[in-house]
mmCIF file of C-alpha atoms in Angstrom:
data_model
loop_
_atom_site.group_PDB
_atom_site.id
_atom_site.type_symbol
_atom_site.label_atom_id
_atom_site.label_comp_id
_atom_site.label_asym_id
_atom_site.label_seq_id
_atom_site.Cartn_x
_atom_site.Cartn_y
_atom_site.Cartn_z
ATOM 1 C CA UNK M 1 119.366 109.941 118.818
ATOM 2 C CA UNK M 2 122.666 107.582 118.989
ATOM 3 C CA UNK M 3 122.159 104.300 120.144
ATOM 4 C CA UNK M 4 124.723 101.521 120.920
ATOM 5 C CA UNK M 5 125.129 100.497 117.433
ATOM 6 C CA UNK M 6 126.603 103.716 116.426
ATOM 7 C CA UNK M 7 124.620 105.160 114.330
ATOM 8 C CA UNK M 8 122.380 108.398 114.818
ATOM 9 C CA UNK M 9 118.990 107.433 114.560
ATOM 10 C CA UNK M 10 115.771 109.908 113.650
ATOM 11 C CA UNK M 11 112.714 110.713 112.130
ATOM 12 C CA UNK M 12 114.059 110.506 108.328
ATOM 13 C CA UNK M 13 116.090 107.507 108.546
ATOM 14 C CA UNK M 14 114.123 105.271 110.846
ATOM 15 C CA UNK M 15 112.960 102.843 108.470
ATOM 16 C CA UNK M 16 115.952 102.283 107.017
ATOM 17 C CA UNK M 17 118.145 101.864 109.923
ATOM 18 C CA UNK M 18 115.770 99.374 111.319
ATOM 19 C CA UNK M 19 115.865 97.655 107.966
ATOM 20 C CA UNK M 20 119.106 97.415 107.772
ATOM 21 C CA UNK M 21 119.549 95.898 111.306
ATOM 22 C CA UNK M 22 116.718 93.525 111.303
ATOM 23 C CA UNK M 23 118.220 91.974 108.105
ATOM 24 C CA UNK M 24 121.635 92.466 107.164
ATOM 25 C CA UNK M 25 123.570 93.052 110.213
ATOM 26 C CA UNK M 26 121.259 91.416 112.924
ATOM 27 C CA UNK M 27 123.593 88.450 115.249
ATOM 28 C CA UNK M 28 122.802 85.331 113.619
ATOM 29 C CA UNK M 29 124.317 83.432 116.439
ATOM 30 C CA UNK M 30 121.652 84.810 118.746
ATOM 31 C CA UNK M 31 119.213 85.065 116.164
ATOM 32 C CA UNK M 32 117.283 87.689 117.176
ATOM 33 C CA UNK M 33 116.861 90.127 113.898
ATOM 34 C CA UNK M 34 114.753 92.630 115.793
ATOM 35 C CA UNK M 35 117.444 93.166 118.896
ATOM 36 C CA UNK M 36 117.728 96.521 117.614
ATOM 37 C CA UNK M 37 114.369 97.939 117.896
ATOM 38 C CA UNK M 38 114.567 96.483 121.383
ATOM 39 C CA UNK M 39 117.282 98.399 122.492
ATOM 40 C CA UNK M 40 116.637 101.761 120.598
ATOM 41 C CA UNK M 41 113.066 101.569 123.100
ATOM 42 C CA UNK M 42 114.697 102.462 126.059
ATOM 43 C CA UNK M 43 116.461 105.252 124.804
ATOM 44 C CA UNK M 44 113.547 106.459 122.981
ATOM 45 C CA UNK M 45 111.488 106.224 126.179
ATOM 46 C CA UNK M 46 114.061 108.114 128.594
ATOM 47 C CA UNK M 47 114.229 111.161 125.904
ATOM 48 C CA UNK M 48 110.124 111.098 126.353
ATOM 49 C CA UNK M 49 110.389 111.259 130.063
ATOM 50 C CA UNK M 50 113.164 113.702 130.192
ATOM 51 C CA UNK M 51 111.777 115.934 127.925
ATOM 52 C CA UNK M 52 111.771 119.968 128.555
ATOM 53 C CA UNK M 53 108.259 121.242 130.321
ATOM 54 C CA UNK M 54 107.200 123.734 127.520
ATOM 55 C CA UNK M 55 107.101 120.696 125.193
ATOM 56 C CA UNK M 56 105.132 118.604 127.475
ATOM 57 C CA UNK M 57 101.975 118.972 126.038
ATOM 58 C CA UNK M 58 103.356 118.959 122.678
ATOM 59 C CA UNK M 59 104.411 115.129 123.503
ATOM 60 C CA UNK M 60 101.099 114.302 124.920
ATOM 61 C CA UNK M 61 99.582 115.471 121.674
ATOM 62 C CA UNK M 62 101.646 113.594 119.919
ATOM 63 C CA UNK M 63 100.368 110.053 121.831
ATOM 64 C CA UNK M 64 96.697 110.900 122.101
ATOM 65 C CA UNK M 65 97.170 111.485 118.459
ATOM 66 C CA UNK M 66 98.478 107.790 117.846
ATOM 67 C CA UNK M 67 96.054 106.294 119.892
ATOM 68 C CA UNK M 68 93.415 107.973 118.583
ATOM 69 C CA UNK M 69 94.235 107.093 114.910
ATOM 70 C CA UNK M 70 95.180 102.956 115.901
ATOM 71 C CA UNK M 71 98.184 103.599 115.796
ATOM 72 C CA UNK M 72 99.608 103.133 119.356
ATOM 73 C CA UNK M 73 97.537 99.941 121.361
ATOM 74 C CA UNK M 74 97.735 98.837 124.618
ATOM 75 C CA UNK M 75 96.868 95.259 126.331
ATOM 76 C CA UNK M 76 97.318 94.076 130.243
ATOM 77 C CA UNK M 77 96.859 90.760 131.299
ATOM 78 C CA UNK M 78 95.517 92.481 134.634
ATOM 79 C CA UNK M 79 91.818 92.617 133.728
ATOM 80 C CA UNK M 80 90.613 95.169 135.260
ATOM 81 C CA UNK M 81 93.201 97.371 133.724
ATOM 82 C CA UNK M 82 92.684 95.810 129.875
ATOM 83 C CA UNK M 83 88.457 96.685 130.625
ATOM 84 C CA UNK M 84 89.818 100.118 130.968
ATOM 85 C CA UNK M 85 91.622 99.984 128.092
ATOM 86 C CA UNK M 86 88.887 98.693 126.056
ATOM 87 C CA UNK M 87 86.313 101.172 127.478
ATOM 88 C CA UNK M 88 89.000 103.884 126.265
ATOM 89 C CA UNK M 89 89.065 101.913 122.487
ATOM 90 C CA UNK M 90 92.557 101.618 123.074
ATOM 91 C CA UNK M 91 92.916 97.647 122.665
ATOM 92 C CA UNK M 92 92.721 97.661 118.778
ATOM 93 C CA UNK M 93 89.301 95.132 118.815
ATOM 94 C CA UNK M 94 86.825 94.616 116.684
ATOM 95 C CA UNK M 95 83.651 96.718 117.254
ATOM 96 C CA UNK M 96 80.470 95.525 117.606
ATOM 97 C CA UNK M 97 76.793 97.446 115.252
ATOM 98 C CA UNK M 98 74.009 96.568 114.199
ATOM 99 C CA UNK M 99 74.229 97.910 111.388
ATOM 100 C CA UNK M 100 77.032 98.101 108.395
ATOM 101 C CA UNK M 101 80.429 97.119 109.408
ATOM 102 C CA UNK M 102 83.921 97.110 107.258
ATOM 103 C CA UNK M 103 87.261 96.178 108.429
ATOM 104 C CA UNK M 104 89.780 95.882 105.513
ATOM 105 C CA UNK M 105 92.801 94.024 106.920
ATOM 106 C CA UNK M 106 96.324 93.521 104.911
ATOM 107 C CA UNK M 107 98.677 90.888 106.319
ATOM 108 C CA UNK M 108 101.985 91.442 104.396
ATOM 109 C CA UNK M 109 103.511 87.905 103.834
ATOM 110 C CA UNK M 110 106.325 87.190 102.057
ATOM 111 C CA UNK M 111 105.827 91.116 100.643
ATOM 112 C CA UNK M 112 109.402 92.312 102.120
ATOM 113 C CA UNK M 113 109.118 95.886 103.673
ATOM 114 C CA UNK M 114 106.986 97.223 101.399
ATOM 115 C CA UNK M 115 103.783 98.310 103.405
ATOM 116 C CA UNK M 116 104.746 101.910 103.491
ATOM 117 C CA UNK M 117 104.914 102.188 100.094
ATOM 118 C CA UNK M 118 101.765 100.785 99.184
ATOM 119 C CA UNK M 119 98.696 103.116 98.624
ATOM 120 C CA UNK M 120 95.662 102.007 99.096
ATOM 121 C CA UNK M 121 91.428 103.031 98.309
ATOM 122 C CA UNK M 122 88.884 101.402 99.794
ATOM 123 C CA UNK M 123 85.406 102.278 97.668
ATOM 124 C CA UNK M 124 82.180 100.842 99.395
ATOM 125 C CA UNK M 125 78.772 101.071 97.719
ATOM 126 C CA UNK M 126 75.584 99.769 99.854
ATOM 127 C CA UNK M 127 72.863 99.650 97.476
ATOM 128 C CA UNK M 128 69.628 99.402 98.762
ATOM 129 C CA UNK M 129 66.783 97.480 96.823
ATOM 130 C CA UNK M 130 63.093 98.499 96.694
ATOM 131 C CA UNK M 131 62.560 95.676 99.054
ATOM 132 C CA UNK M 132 64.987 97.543 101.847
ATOM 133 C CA UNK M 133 67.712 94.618 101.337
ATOM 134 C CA UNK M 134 71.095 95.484 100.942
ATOM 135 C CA UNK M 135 73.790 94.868 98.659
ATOM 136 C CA UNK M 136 77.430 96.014 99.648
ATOM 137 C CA UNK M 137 79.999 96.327 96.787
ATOM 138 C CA UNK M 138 83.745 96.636 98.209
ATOM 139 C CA UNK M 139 86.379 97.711 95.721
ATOM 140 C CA UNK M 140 90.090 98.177 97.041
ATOM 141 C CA UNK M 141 92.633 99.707 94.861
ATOM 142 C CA UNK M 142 96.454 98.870 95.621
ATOM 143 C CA UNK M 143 99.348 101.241 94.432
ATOM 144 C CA UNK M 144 102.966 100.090 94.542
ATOM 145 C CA UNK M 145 104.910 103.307 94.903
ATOM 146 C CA UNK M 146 108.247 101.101 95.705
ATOM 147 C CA UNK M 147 111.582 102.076 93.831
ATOM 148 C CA UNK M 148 112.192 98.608 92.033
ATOM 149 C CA UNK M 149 116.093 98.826 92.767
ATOM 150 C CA UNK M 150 115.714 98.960 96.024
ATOM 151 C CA UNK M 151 116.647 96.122 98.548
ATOM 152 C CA UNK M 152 113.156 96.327 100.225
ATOM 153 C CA UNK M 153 111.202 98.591 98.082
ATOM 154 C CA UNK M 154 111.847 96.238 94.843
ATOM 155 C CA UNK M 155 110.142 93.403 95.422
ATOM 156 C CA UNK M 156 106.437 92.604 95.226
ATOM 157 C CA UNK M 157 103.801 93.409 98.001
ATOM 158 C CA UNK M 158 102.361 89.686 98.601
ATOM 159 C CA UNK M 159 98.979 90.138 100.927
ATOM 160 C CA UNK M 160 96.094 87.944 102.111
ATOM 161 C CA UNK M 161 93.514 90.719 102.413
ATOM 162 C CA UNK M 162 90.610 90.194 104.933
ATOM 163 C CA UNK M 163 86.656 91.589 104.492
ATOM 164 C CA UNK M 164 85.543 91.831 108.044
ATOM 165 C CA UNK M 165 81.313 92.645 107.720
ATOM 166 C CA UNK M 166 78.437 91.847 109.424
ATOM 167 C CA UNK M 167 77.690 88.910 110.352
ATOM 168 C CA UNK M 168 75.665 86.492 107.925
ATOM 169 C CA UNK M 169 76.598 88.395 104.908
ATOM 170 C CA UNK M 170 76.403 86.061 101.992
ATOM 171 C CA UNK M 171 79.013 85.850 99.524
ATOM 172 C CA UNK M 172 77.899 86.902 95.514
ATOM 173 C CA UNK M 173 80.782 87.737 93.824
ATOM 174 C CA UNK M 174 84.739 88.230 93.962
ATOM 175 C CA UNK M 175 87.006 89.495 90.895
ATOM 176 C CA UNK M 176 90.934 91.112 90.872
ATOM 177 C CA UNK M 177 92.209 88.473 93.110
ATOM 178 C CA UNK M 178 95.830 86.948 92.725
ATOM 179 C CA UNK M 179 96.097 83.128 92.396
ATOM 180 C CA UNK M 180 98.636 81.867 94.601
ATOM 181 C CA UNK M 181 100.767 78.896 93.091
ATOM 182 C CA UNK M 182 100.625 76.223 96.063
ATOM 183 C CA UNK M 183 104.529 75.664 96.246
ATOM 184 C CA UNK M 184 104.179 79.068 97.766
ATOM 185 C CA UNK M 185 102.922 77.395 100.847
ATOM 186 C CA UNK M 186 104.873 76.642 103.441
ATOM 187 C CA UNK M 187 103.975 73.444 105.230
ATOM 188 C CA UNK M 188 104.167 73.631 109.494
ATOM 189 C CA UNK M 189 107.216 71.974 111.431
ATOM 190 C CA UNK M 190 106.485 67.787 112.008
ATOM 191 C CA UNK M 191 105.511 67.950 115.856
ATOM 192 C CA UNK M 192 104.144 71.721 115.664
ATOM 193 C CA UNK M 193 101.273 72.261 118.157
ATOM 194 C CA UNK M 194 97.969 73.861 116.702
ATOM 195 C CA UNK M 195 97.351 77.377 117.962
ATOM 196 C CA UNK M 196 93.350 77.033 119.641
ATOM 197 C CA UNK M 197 92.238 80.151 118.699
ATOM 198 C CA UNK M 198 93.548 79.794 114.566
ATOM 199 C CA UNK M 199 91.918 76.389 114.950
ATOM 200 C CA UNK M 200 88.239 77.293 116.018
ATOM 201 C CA UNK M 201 88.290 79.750 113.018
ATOM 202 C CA UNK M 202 89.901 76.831 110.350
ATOM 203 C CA UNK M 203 87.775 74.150 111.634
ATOM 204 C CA UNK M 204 84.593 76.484 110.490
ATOM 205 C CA UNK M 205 85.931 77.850 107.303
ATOM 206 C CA UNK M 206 84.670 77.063 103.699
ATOM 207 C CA UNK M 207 86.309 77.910 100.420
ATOM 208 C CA UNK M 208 83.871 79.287 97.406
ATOM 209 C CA UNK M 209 84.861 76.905 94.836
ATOM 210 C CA UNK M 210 84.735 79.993 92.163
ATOM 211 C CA UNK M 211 87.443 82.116 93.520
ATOM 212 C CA UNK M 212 89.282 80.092 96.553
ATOM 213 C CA UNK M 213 88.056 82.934 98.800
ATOM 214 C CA UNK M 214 87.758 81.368 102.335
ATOM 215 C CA UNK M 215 84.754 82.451 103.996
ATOM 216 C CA UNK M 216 85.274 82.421 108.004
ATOM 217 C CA UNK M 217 83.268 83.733 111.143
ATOM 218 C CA UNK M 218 85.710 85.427 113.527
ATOM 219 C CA UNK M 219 84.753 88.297 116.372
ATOM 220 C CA UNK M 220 81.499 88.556 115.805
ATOM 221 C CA UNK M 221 81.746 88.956 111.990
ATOM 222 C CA UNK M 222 81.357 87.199 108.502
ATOM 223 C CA UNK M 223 84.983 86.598 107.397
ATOM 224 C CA UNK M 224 86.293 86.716 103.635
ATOM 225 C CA UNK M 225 89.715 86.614 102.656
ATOM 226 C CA UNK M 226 91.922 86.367 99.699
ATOM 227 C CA UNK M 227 95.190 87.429 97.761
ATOM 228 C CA UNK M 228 96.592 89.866 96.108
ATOM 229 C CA UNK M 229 99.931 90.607 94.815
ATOM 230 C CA UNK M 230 101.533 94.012 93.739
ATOM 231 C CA UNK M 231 104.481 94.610 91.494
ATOM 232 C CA UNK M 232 106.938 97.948 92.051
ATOM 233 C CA UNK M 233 105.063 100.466 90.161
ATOM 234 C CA UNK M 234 102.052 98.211 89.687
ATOM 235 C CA UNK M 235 98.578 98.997 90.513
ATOM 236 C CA UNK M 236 95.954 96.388 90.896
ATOM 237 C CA UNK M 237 92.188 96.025 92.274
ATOM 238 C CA UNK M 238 89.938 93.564 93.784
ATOM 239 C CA UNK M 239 86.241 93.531 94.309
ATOM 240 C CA UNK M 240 83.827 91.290 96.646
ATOM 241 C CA UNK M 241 80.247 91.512 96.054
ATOM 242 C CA UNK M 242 77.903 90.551 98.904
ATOM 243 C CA UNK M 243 74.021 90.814 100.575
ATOM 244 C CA UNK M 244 73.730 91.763 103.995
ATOM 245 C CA UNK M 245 71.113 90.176 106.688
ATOM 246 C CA UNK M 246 69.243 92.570 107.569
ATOM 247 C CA UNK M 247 66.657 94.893 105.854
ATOM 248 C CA UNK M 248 65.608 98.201 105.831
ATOM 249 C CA UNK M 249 61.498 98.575 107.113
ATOM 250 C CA UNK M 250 60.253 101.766 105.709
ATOM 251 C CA UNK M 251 56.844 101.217 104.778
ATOM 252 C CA UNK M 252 55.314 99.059 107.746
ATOM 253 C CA UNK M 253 52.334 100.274 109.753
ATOM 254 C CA UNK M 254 53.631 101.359 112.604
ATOM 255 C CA UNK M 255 56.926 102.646 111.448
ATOM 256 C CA UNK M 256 57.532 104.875 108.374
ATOM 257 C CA UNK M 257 61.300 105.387 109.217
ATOM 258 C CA UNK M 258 64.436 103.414 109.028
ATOM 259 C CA UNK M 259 68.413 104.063 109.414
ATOM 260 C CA UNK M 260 71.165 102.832 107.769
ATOM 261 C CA UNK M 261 74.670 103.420 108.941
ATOM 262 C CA UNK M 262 78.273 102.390 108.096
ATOM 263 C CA UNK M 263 80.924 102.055 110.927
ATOM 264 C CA UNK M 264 84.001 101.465 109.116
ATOM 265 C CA UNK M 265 87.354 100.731 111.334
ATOM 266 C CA UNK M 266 90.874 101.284 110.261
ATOM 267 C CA UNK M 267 93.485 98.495 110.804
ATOM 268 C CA UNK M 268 95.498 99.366 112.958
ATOM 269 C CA UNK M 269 98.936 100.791 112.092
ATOM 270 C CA UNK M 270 97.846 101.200 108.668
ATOM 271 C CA UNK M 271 99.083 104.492 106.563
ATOM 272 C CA UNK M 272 98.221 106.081 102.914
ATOM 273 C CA UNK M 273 94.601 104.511 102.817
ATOM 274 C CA UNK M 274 91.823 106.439 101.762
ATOM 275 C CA UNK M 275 87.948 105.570 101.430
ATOM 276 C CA UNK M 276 84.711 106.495 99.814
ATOM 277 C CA UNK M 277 81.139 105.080 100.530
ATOM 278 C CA UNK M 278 78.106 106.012 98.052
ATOM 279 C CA UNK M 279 74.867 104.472 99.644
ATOM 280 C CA UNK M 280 72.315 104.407 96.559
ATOM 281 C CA UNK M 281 68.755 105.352 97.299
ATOM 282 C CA UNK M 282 66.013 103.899 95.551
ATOM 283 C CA UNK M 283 62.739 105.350 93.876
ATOM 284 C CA UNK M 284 60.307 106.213 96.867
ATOM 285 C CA UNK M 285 62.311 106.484 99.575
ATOM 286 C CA UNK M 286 63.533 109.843 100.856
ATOM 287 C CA UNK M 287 66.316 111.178 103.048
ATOM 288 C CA UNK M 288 65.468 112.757 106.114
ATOM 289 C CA UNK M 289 68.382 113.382 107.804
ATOM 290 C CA UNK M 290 72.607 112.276 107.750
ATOM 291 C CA UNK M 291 75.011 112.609 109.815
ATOM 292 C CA UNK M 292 77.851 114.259 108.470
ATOM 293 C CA UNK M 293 75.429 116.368 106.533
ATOM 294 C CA UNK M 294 75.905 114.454 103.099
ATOM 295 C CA UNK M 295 74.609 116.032 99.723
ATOM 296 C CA UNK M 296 71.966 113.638 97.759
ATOM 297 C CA UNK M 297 73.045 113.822 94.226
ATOM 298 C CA UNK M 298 70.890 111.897 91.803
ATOM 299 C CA UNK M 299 70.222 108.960 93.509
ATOM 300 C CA UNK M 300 73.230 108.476 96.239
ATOM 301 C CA UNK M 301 74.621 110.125 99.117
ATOM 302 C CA UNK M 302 78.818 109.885 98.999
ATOM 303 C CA UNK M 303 81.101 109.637 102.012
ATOM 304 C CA UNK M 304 84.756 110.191 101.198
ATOM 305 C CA UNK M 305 87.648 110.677 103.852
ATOM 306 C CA UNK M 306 91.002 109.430 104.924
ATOM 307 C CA UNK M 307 90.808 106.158 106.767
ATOM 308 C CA UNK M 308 93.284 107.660 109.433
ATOM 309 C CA UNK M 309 90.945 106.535 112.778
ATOM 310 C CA UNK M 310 87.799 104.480 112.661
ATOM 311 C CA UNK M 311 84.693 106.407 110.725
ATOM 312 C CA UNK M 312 81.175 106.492 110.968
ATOM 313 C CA UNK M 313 78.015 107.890 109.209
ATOM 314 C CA UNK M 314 74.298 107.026 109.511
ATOM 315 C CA UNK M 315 71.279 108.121 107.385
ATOM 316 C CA UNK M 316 67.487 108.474 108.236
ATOM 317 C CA UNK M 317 65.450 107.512 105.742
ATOM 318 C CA UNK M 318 61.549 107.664 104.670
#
């Protein structure tokens, strides 16, 4: 595909090309670095809508695909149109249980173009006590994979990383985190208006004095978010620790059964993660029924799969 910059334009060079014009060669005087994705669209789109009819349904593979996986969202201002959207889980939100919930969102800032070569595990452990609480351990492992002479590639992978989980988890521990020095920060413009939204959510955040995580209550869900940064060839870890609110009821009168279940979501976009949940069983209690079928070995049922669409398992337990 050749576009009006004069340069062919496919699968294998993509990323480069839109490097390269976005910030080397982008008009300053109109300042708009991303012109060029902008005006490869249309050409993309007419090559979709001319395309031949015995590759048709190859091309609408392609897009249910993407918007399966999170990759590809929609959003209307028409409401009617953005409820049918939603009711098709093609808006990208944040999903609502009663049960265990995990989001794990990056937000590359000041990282360069280095998101792509970043892989990332996601290990969750939900341990449950001989009381039915719960404790959730969430480990994330971070791979640089970047060439470190490269323009983009070379340069470290700066990213405030985001725990969404039920709501009224509490907070016991956090390790791995990166310390950001405070000259980092970038102070708003004199005269710059406060976004409503980003307000509600500062206004009602609170900082654990042990590791500067910032603890926040956005869509529904307990909030906490920190740093971590990632050198070219580096790979580094971080680990939150905290107790969900709710229990599991196993042993009442009138009820001899509980569940437990994990909906985990993927962020959307995101490529090379992977993630594994163990869900430790205590003395007493027995496993009726999962779903996937998951194999009980020792004391723990494991869940392991790549975080390529949203996920879910559940558990019946005795």
């Amino acid at each position: 595909m050749q576009d009006q910059y004069g340069v062919v334009v496919d699968h294998n060079n993509f990323v480069r090309q839109a490097q390269y014009w976005a910030e080397v060669e982008y008009d300053r005087e109109e300042n708009k670095p991303k012109k060029f994705i902008g005006d490869l669209l249309p050409i993309l789109l007419n090559r979709v809508f001319q395309v031949e009819p015995d590759k048709l349904l190859k091309v609408v593979g392609v897009f249910n695909n993407a918007l399966t996986d999170r990759d590809l969202l929609f959003y209307f201002s028409d409401s009617s149109l953005e409820q049918k959207i939603k009711d098709l889980a093609w808006d990208g939100s944040i999903k609502s249980t009663d049960k265990d919930y995990l989001l794990v969102v990056d937000t590359n800032i000041a990282g360069g173009k280095t998101n792509h070569v970043i892989e990332q595990m996601i290990e969750h452990q939900a341990e449950i006590q001989s009381d039915g609480s719960i404790i959730d351990t969430v480990t994330v492992r971070r791979a640089h994979r970047g060439n470190a002479l490269d323009l983009w590639e070379g340069v470290a992978n700066v990213s405030y990383l985001r725990f969404y989980v039920p709501a009224g988890s509490k907070l016991i521990s956090v390790s791995g985190f990166t310390d950001i020095p405070s000259f980092r920060y970038q102070l708003p413009d004199e005269g710059a208006v406060p976004d409503e939204d980003l307000l509600a959510i500062e206004n009602g955040s609170i900082i654990d004095e042990r590791s500067n995580t910032r603890i926040t209550k956005e869509f529904g869900k307990a909030v906490f978010g920190n740093w971590i940064s990632v050198d070219p060839g580096e790979v580094k870890q971080v680990q939150i620790q905290y107790k969900l609110p709710f229990k599991l009821e196993v042993g009442g009168l009138l009820s001899k059964t509980d569940t437990y279940s994990l909906l985990v979501q993927k962020q959307p976009g995101l490529v090379n993660s992977y993630f594994v949940s163990n869900v430790v069983i205590p003395a007493g209690y027995e496993v009726l029924w999962s779903y996937p079928d998951l194999r009980l070995v020792d004391n723990r049922l494991q869940y392991i799969t790549d975080l390529n669409s949203d996920k879910y398992f559940g558990i019946l337990l005795k």
